[in-house]
Amino acid sequence: MKVIHRAERAKVFNEDEKRVDWHDETLWFVRHKRDIATHGILEWGQLREAGSQIKNHTLSNLNQYLQDFEKNAIANVAVIHWAADAKEHNDIVLELLKKNQITDMVKSKSMLKEKCHLNPFLEKNGIGVIDSDLGERIVQLAGESPSHIVLPCIHKKKEEIGELFHIHLGTPKGNADPQLLTEAARQSLRDTFLTRRAALTGVNFAVAETGEFVVCTNEGNADMGAHLADIHIASMGIEKLIPKRKHLGIFLRLLTRSATGQPITTYSSHFAKPATGKELHIILVDNGRTRQLSRPDFRNSLKCIRCSACFNTCPVYLRSGGHSYESVISGPIGSILSPNWDMKEHADLPFASSLCGSCSNVCPVKIDIHEQL
Amino acid sequence: MSELTAPAFSKPVHLLNMVDDIEIIHLERVDECCGFGGTFCVAEEAVSVKIRKDRVADHILHGAEYITDVDMSCLMHMEGLLHRDKSTLKVIHIAEILNGGIQ
Ligand code: SF4
């Protein structure tokens, strides 16, 4: 039975106990920061309830909200594309790039694009892709996949990053000073930002009422990419919708406190209209989401706002690392979402839970994660 | 349920506080899992063992003499490690305490 595979990889991870402890403590610290941030908000329980209900409501009326969003986005002069699956999504991106004779583009963090294996697809078609999120850039240079949805290179120690940057960006050998490494990444990315004509971003929240969408980052890299490029392509899962702009207040408060313990991301950027002479494309992607929506036991998982709080509290994730899941979205919620994409491939993931329930309690939109597992 | 922000209230602790001569030790991670999880400890042995080890270590670090719980399987899971390590730390079910089990 496939149950063995993840467990085997987790066992290998556990051969280096010091590293397991380091991984565990690093992420537990994030959980701790989340606790401090949320315990400071008296109405946290109400916020979670509101977030949960808005998402439930939106999922139940998704057809209407999608049409509203499309109509309002078109009125903003954005171009809307619909993609039934990963292949359609990737083809749309490629076609847009080809039509504009673009061979290099910059991309900010997007788990959706990761899920669609967009980078390898574009590279095969002669398009160079540079990840501009620092963590994603690091795993890209290392030829790896992200091990965590918010902190993609959390499995790497700074010395390892120093080595990687020495090889790829020419930083001094043996130097792992975070300041120096960040500056090196910054300088190399600056050139990327200035020369790329197309930028891809993800979407955190899309507002049906206004046709706008919001991208949350701490580095500002999504903004830099999108503002400097001629074409901004934003890909979003169809579940990213919320009905009204006023609902953003709830989700922005929930998201970052749950993710890193910050009150809000450094940048919460609203995109609605393309600047004069530029283009804004929004790709609405299904890729298994409507199937998940039709399964009463699992539709709840579509409420996920990808905050990663369930990762940082999961005793199993903390002690097995993201790569042991061999899935783009790992951790507790990945163990529900991934089998929907490929039941056979990810059959072992739901076993990666001791069913302690911490994930469900930490989840800002009240997904009953451990019950689904 | 340290994840929630509602005022903390634990029935077991409330009951234990009514028993004389018990000092409740506070752990680094108040309510992290013991790693048992039923079939989980079979399917994912390595991780299960590591969670248990860390959970027990937290008790030892804070000078606990007993680990108590309302869940028998958690206790048995941790007791396995304590036996193997010939630890002086013991497990005891909360009912045993409430029935006057520690003399
Ligand atoms: S399932 Fe909940 S806790 Fe986990 S990433 Fe999604 S929103 Fe966050």
Coordinates of C-alpha atoms and ligand atoms in Angstrom, one line a residue:
Chain A
M1 CA 0.0 0.0 0.0
K2 CA 1.1 3.5 -0.8
V3 CA 0.8 4.5 2.9
I4 CA 4.4 3.5 3.3
H5 CA 5.9 6.2 1.0
R6 CA 5.3 9.4 2.9
A7 CA 6.1 7.6 6.1
E8 CA 9.4 6.4 4.6
R9 CA 10.3 9.9 3.5
A10 CA 9.4 11.2 7.0
K11 CA 11.6 8.5 8.5
V12 CA 14.5 9.6 6.4
F13 CA 13.9 13.2 7.5
N14 CA 14.0 11.9 11.1
E15 CA 17.5 10.4 10.7
D16 CA 19.0 13.8 11.4
E17 CA 17.3 14.5 14.7
K18 CA 19.0 17.9 15.3
R19 CA 17.6 19.1 12.0
V20 CA 14.1 17.9 12.9
D21 CA 14.4 19.8 16.2
W22 CA 15.6 22.9 14.3
H23 CA 12.7 22.6 11.8
D24 CA 10.2 22.0 14.6
E25 CA 11.4 24.9 16.8
T26 CA 11.7 27.4 13.9
L27 CA 8.1 26.8 12.9
W28 CA 6.8 26.5 16.4
F29 CA 8.1 30.0 16.9
V30 CA 5.9 31.1 14.1
R31 CA 2.9 29.4 15.8
H32 CA 3.9 31.2 19.0
K33 CA 3.9 34.6 17.2
R34 CA 0.5 33.7 15.8
D35 CA -0.8 33.0 19.3
I36 CA 0.4 36.3 20.6
A37 CA -1.1 38.2 17.6
T38 CA -4.5 36.4 17.8
H39 CA -4.8 36.5 21.6
G40 CA -4.5 40.3 21.4
I41 CA -7.7 40.5 19.3
L42 CA -10.7 40.3 21.6
E43 CA -13.1 39.5 18.7
W44 CA -10.9 36.8 17.2
G45 CA -13.6 34.2 17.6
Q46 CA -16.1 36.4 15.8
L47 CA -13.7 37.2 13.1
R48 CA -13.1 33.5 12.4
E49 CA -16.8 32.9 12.4
A50 CA -17.4 35.7 10.0
G51 CA -14.6 34.6 7.7
S52 CA -16.0 31.1 7.7
Q53 CA -19.5 32.2 6.9
I54 CA -18.6 34.5 4.2
K55 CA -16.6 31.8 2.5
N56 CA -19.4 29.3 3.0
H57 CA -21.8 31.8 1.5
T58 CA -19.5 32.5 -1.4
L59 CA -19.0 28.8 -2.2
S60 CA -22.7 28.3 -2.2
N61 CA -23.3 31.1 -4.7
L62 CA -20.0 30.8 -6.6
N63 CA -21.7 30.8 -10.0
Q64 CA -23.2 34.2 -9.4
Y65 CA -20.2 35.7 -7.8
L66 CA -17.9 34.5 -10.6
Q67 CA -20.2 36.1 -13.2
D68 CA -20.3 39.4 -11.2
F69 CA -16.6 39.4 -10.9
E70 CA -16.2 38.8 -14.6
K71 CA -18.6 41.5 -15.5
N72 CA -17.0 44.1 -13.2
A73 CA -13.4 43.1 -14.1
I74 CA -14.3 43.5 -17.8
A75 CA -15.7 46.9 -17.0
N76 CA -12.3 47.8 -15.5
V77 CA -10.7 46.8 -18.8
A78 CA -9.1 43.7 -17.4
V79 CA -9.2 40.6 -19.7
I80 CA -10.8 37.5 -18.2
H81 CA -9.8 34.0 -19.1
W82 CA -11.3 30.7 -17.9
A83 CA -9.2 27.6 -17.4
A84 CA -10.8 24.3 -16.7
D85 CA -7.5 22.6 -15.7
A86 CA -3.8 23.2 -15.4
K87 CA -3.1 22.5 -19.1
E88 CA -5.6 25.2 -20.2
H89 CA -4.1 27.6 -17.7
N90 CA -0.6 27.0 -18.9
D91 CA -1.6 27.3 -22.6
I92 CA -3.3 30.6 -21.9
V93 CA -0.2 32.0 -20.3
L94 CA 2.0 30.8 -23.1
E95 CA -0.3 32.2 -25.8
L96 CA -0.3 35.6 -24.1
L97 CA 3.4 35.6 -24.0
K98 CA 3.9 34.5 -27.5
K99 CA 1.4 37.0 -28.9
N100 CA 3.5 39.7 -27.3
Q101 CA 6.8 38.1 -28.3
I102 CA 7.9 37.9 -24.7
T103 CA 10.6 35.3 -23.9
D104 CA 11.3 36.2 -20.2
M105 CA 9.0 36.9 -17.4
V106 CA 9.0 37.5 -13.7
K107 CA 6.7 35.6 -11.3
S108 CA 5.8 36.3 -7.7
K109 CA 4.6 33.6 -5.3
S110 CA 1.7 31.6 -6.4
M111 CA 0.9 28.1 -5.2
L112 CA -1.5 27.8 -8.1
K113 CA 1.2 28.2 -10.7
E114 CA 3.3 25.7 -8.8
K115 CA 0.4 23.3 -8.8
C116 CA 0.1 23.8 -12.6
H117 CA 3.8 23.1 -13.0
L118 CA 4.0 26.3 -15.0
N119 CA 7.7 26.9 -14.7
P120 CA 8.8 23.6 -16.4
F121 CA 6.1 24.0 -19.0
L122 CA 7.2 27.5 -20.0
E123 CA 10.9 26.6 -19.9
K124 CA 10.2 23.8 -22.3
N125 CA 8.6 26.3 -24.5
G126 CA 11.6 28.6 -24.5
I127 CA 10.4 31.1 -21.9
G128 CA 12.7 32.0 -19.0
V129 CA 10.9 32.4 -15.6
I130 CA 12.4 34.1 -12.6
D131 CA 10.8 33.7 -9.2
S132 CA 10.9 37.0 -7.5
D133 CA 9.7 36.0 -4.0
L134 CA 13.0 35.5 -2.1
G135 CA 12.0 32.1 -0.7
E136 CA 10.8 30.8 -4.0
R137 CA 13.9 32.2 -5.7
I138 CA 16.0 30.2 -3.3
V139 CA 14.2 26.9 -4.0
Q140 CA 14.3 27.7 -7.7
L141 CA 18.1 28.1 -7.6
A142 CA 18.3 24.9 -5.6
G143 CA 16.2 23.1 -8.2
E144 CA 13.7 22.2 -5.5
S145 CA 10.0 22.7 -4.8
P146 CA 8.7 24.8 -1.9
S147 CA 8.3 22.9 1.4
H148 CA 5.8 25.3 2.9
I149 CA 3.2 27.5 1.3
V150 CA 4.1 30.8 3.0
L151 CA 7.8 30.1 3.8
P152 CA 8.9 28.1 0.8
C153 CA 12.5 27.6 1.8
I154 CA 12.0 27.1 5.5
H155 CA 13.7 23.7 5.2
K156 CA 17.0 25.4 4.3
K157 CA 19.5 26.7 6.8
K158 CA 21.1 30.1 6.1
E159 CA 24.5 28.4 5.6
E160 CA 23.0 26.3 2.8
I161 CA 21.5 29.4 1.3
G162 CA 24.9 31.1 1.5
E163 CA 26.4 28.2 -0.5
L164 CA 23.7 28.4 -3.1
F165 CA 24.1 32.1 -3.5
H166 CA 27.9 31.7 -3.8
I167 CA 27.4 29.3 -6.7
H168 CA 24.6 31.2 -8.5
L169 CA 25.0 34.9 -7.5
G170 CA 28.7 35.0 -6.7
T171 CA 28.5 36.0 -3.0
P172 CA 31.7 35.3 -1.0
K173 CA 32.1 31.6 -0.1
G174 CA 31.3 30.7 3.4
N175 CA 29.3 33.9 4.0
A176 CA 25.8 33.3 5.4
D177 CA 25.1 36.8 6.7
P178 CA 21.3 37.2 6.0
Q179 CA 21.7 40.9 5.2
L180 CA 24.4 40.3 2.6
L181 CA 22.5 37.4 1.0
T182 CA 19.3 39.4 0.9
E183 CA 21.1 42.3 -0.7
A184 CA 22.6 40.0 -3.3
A185 CA 19.2 38.6 -4.2
R186 CA 17.8 42.1 -4.3
Q187 CA 20.5 43.3 -6.7
S188 CA 20.1 40.4 -9.1
L189 CA 16.3 40.7 -9.0
R190 CA 16.4 44.4 -9.7
D191 CA 17.7 43.7 -13.2
T192 CA 15.0 41.1 -13.7
F193 CA 12.3 43.6 -12.7
L194 CA 13.6 46.2 -15.0
T195 CA 13.9 44.0 -18.1
R196 CA 10.9 41.7 -17.9
R197 CA 7.9 42.7 -19.9
A198 CA 5.5 40.2 -18.4
A199 CA 4.7 39.6 -14.7
L200 CA 2.7 36.8 -13.2
T201 CA 1.2 37.0 -9.8
G202 CA -1.1 35.0 -7.7
V203 CA -4.3 36.4 -6.0
N204 CA -5.2 36.3 -2.4
F205 CA -8.7 37.7 -2.6
A206 CA -10.8 38.7 -5.5
V207 CA -13.8 41.0 -4.9
A208 CA -16.9 40.2 -7.0
E209 CA -18.5 43.6 -6.3
T210 CA -15.6 45.6 -7.9
G211 CA -13.8 43.2 -10.1
E212 CA -10.5 44.0 -8.3
F213 CA -8.1 41.6 -6.6
V214 CA -5.7 41.8 -3.8
V215 CA -2.2 40.4 -3.6
C216 CA -0.5 40.2 -0.2
T217 CA 3.3 40.1 0.1
N218 CA 5.9 41.2 2.5
E219 CA 8.6 41.9 0.0
G220 CA 6.6 44.1 -2.5
N221 CA 8.0 41.9 -5.2
A222 CA 4.6 41.3 -6.8
D223 CA 4.0 45.0 -7.1
M224 CA 7.4 45.7 -8.5
G225 CA 7.0 43.0 -11.1
A226 CA 3.4 43.9 -12.0
H227 CA 4.0 47.7 -12.2
L228 CA 7.1 47.6 -14.3
A229 CA 5.8 45.0 -16.8
D230 CA 3.6 45.7 -19.8
I231 CA 1.5 42.7 -19.1
H232 CA 0.3 41.5 -15.8
I233 CA -1.2 38.1 -15.7
A234 CA -2.9 37.1 -12.4
S235 CA -4.0 33.5 -11.9
M236 CA -6.5 32.6 -9.3
G237 CA -8.4 29.6 -8.2
I238 CA -12.2 30.3 -8.5
E239 CA -12.5 29.9 -4.7
K240 CA -10.5 33.1 -4.1
L241 CA -13.6 35.2 -4.5
I242 CA -15.3 37.2 -1.7
P243 CA -18.5 39.1 -2.4
K244 CA -17.7 42.7 -1.3
R245 CA -14.8 45.0 -0.7
K246 CA -15.9 45.5 2.9
H247 CA -15.3 41.8 3.6
L248 CA -11.6 42.3 2.9
G249 CA -11.2 43.9 6.3
I250 CA -12.1 40.5 7.9
F251 CA -9.8 38.4 5.7
L252 CA -6.8 40.7 5.8
R253 CA -7.0 40.7 9.6
L254 CA -7.3 37.0 9.7
L255 CA -4.7 36.1 7.1
T256 CA -1.4 37.5 8.3
R257 CA -2.0 37.1 12.0
S258 CA -2.6 33.4 11.3
A259 CA 0.4 33.2 8.9
T260 CA 3.2 35.0 10.7
G261 CA 1.7 36.8 13.6
Q262 CA 2.0 40.2 11.8
P263 CA -1.0 42.4 12.0
I264 CA -1.1 42.7 8.3
T265 CA 1.3 42.0 5.3
T266 CA 3.7 44.8 4.4
Y267 CA 1.9 45.1 1.1
S268 CA -1.7 44.4 0.5
S269 CA -2.0 45.6 -3.1
H270 CA -5.2 46.2 -4.9
F271 CA -5.3 45.7 -8.7
A272 CA -8.2 46.7 -10.7
K273 CA -7.3 48.5 -13.9
P274 CA -4.3 48.2 -16.2
A275 CA -2.2 51.4 -16.5
T276 CA -2.5 53.3 -19.8
G277 CA -0.9 51.2 -22.6
K278 CA -0.6 48.1 -20.4
E279 CA -2.7 44.9 -20.1
L280 CA -4.2 43.2 -17.1
H281 CA -5.2 39.5 -17.6
I282 CA -7.0 37.5 -15.0
I283 CA -7.1 33.7 -15.4
L284 CA -9.9 32.0 -13.4
V285 CA -8.8 28.4 -12.8
D286 CA -11.0 25.5 -11.8
N287 CA -8.5 22.6 -11.9
G288 CA -10.5 20.2 -9.7
R289 CA -12.2 22.9 -7.5
T290 CA -15.7 22.3 -8.8
R291 CA -15.2 18.6 -8.2
Q292 CA -14.2 19.3 -4.6
L293 CA -17.2 21.6 -4.3
S294 CA -19.5 18.8 -5.2
R295 CA -18.2 16.5 -2.5
P296 CA -20.2 17.5 0.7
D297 CA -17.6 16.1 3.0
F298 CA -14.7 18.0 1.5
R299 CA -16.1 21.2 0.1
N300 CA -15.2 23.0 3.3
S301 CA -11.5 22.7 2.3
L302 CA -12.2 25.3 -0.5
K303 CA -12.6 27.9 2.2
C304 CA -8.8 27.8 2.7
I305 CA -7.0 31.2 2.5
R306 CA -3.6 29.6 2.5
C307 CA -2.4 31.1 5.7
S308 CA -0.3 28.1 6.7
A309 CA -1.2 28.2 10.4
C310 CA -2.2 24.6 10.2
F311 CA 1.3 23.7 9.0
N312 CA 3.0 25.6 11.8
T313 CA 1.0 23.8 14.5
C314 CA 0.9 20.3 13.1
P315 CA 3.0 18.0 15.2
V316 CA 3.4 15.8 12.1
Y317 CA 4.4 18.5 9.6
L318 CA 6.8 20.0 12.1
R319 CA 8.6 16.7 12.4
S320 CA 8.6 15.5 8.8
G321 CA 9.1 18.6 6.7
G322 CA 7.1 19.7 3.7
H323 CA 9.0 17.6 1.1
S324 CA 7.9 14.3 2.7
Y325 CA 4.4 15.0 1.4
E326 CA 5.6 15.2 -2.2
S327 CA 2.8 17.5 -3.0
V328 CA 2.7 21.2 -3.9
I329 CA 0.5 22.0 -0.9
S330 CA 1.7 19.9 2.0
G331 CA 0.7 20.0 5.6
P332 CA -2.7 19.3 7.0
I333 CA -4.7 21.1 4.3
G334 CA -2.5 19.7 1.6
S335 CA -3.4 16.2 2.8
I336 CA -7.1 17.0 2.0
L337 CA -6.6 19.0 -1.2
S338 CA -3.9 16.9 -2.9
P339 CA -5.9 13.6 -2.9
N340 CA -8.7 15.5 -4.7
W341 CA -6.2 16.3 -7.5
D342 CA -4.9 12.8 -7.6
M343 CA -6.4 10.2 -5.3
K344 CA -3.9 7.4 -6.2
E345 CA -0.8 9.6 -6.2
H346 CA -1.5 11.1 -2.8
A347 CA -3.3 8.2 -1.1
D348 CA -0.9 8.2 1.8
L349 CA -1.3 11.8 2.8
P350 CA -4.5 11.6 4.9
F351 CA -2.6 9.1 7.1
A352 CA -0.1 11.9 8.0
S353 CA -2.2 13.0 10.9
S354 CA -2.5 12.0 14.5
L355 CA -5.9 13.6 14.5
C356 CA -5.0 15.8 17.4
G357 CA -7.2 18.6 15.9
S358 CA -4.8 21.5 16.4
C359 CA -5.1 22.4 12.7
S360 CA -8.9 22.8 13.0
N361 CA -8.6 25.1 16.1
V362 CA -5.9 27.2 14.5
C363 CA -7.7 27.6 11.1
P364 CA -8.9 31.2 10.7
V365 CA -11.8 30.1 8.5
K366 CA -12.8 27.2 10.7
I367 CA -12.1 24.4 8.3
D368 CA -12.7 21.1 10.1
I369 CA -9.4 19.8 8.8
H370 CA -8.8 16.9 11.1
E371 CA -12.4 15.6 10.7
Q372 CA -12.0 15.6 6.9
L373 CA -8.7 13.7 7.3
Chain B
M1 CA -6.9 24.2 23.1
S2 CA -4.3 26.8 23.2
E3 CA -5.1 27.8 19.7
L4 CA -8.4 29.4 20.7
T5 CA -8.7 32.8 22.3
A6 CA -11.7 32.1 24.5
P7 CA -10.8 32.2 28.2
A8 CA -9.0 28.9 28.9
F9 CA -10.9 26.4 31.0
S10 CA -9.8 22.8 31.5
K11 CA -12.2 20.5 33.3
P12 CA -9.5 18.0 34.3
V13 CA -7.3 20.8 35.7
H14 CA -10.3 22.2 37.5
L15 CA -10.9 18.8 39.2
L16 CA -7.2 18.2 39.9
N17 CA -7.0 21.6 41.6
M18 CA -9.6 20.3 44.1
V19 CA -7.2 17.5 45.2
D20 CA -4.8 18.3 48.0
D21 CA -1.0 18.3 47.5
I22 CA -0.9 18.3 43.8
E23 CA 1.2 20.8 42.0
I24 CA 0.3 21.3 38.3
I25 CA 3.4 21.8 36.2
H26 CA 3.3 24.1 33.2
L27 CA 4.8 22.8 30.0
E28 CA 6.5 24.6 27.2
R29 CA 3.8 23.4 24.8
V30 CA 0.7 23.3 26.8
D31 CA -1.3 20.9 24.7
E32 CA 0.8 19.4 22.0
C33 CA -0.1 15.9 20.8
C34 CA 1.5 12.8 22.3
G35 CA 1.9 11.3 18.8
F36 CA -0.3 8.2 19.4
G37 CA -3.2 8.8 17.0
G38 CA -4.4 5.2 16.7
T39 CA -3.3 3.7 13.4
F40 CA -1.2 6.8 12.9
C41 CA 1.5 5.3 15.2
V42 CA 1.7 2.3 13.0
A43 CA 1.4 4.0 9.6
E44 CA 3.9 6.8 10.5
E45 CA 6.0 5.2 13.2
A46 CA 9.1 7.5 12.9
V47 CA 7.1 10.7 13.3
S48 CA 4.9 9.2 16.0
V49 CA 7.9 8.2 18.0
K50 CA 9.5 11.6 17.7
I51 CA 6.4 13.5 18.8
R52 CA 6.2 11.2 21.8
K53 CA 9.8 11.8 22.7
D54 CA 9.4 15.5 22.5
R55 CA 6.2 15.4 24.6
V56 CA 7.8 13.4 27.3
A57 CA 10.9 15.5 27.2
D58 CA 8.8 18.6 27.9
H59 CA 7.5 17.0 31.1
I60 CA 10.9 16.0 32.2
L61 CA 12.3 19.4 31.5
H62 CA 9.7 20.9 33.8
G63 CA 10.3 18.5 36.6
A64 CA 7.0 16.6 36.4
E65 CA 6.7 13.4 38.5
Y66 CA 3.5 12.2 36.9
I67 CA 1.9 12.6 33.6
T68 CA -1.9 12.4 33.8
D69 CA -4.6 12.4 31.1
V70 CA -8.2 11.5 30.5
D71 CA -7.2 9.4 27.5
M72 CA -5.8 6.0 28.3
S73 CA -4.2 5.5 24.9
C74 CA -2.1 8.7 25.1
L75 CA -0.8 7.5 28.5
M76 CA 0.0 4.0 27.3
H77 CA 1.8 5.5 24.3
M78 CA 4.0 7.7 26.5
E79 CA 4.4 5.0 29.1
G80 CA 6.1 2.8 26.5
L81 CA 8.9 5.2 26.2
L82 CA 9.2 5.8 29.9
H83 CA 9.5 2.1 30.5
R84 CA 12.1 1.7 27.9
D85 CA 14.2 4.5 29.3
K86 CA 13.6 3.3 32.9
S87 CA 12.4 6.8 33.7
T88 CA 11.2 7.7 37.2
L89 CA 8.5 9.7 35.6
K90 CA 5.2 7.8 35.8
V91 CA 1.8 7.9 34.0
I92 CA -1.4 7.8 35.9
H93 CA -5.0 8.1 34.7
I94 CA -6.9 11.1 36.1
A95 CA -9.5 8.7 37.5
E96 CA -6.8 7.1 39.7
I97 CA -5.9 10.4 41.1
L98 CA -9.5 11.5 41.7
N99 CA -10.1 8.1 43.4
G100 CA -7.1 8.8 45.7
G101 CA -4.6 6.7 43.8
I102 CA -1.5 8.6 44.8
Q103 CA -0.8 8.0 48.4
Ligands
SF4_1 S1 -6.6 25.2 6.1 FE1 -7.0 26.9 7.4 S2 -5.1 27.1 8.7 FE2 -4.6 25.7 6.9 S3 -3.7 27.1 5.4 FE3 -5.9 27.0 5.0 S4 -6.9 28.7 6.1 FE4 -4.8 28.4 6.9

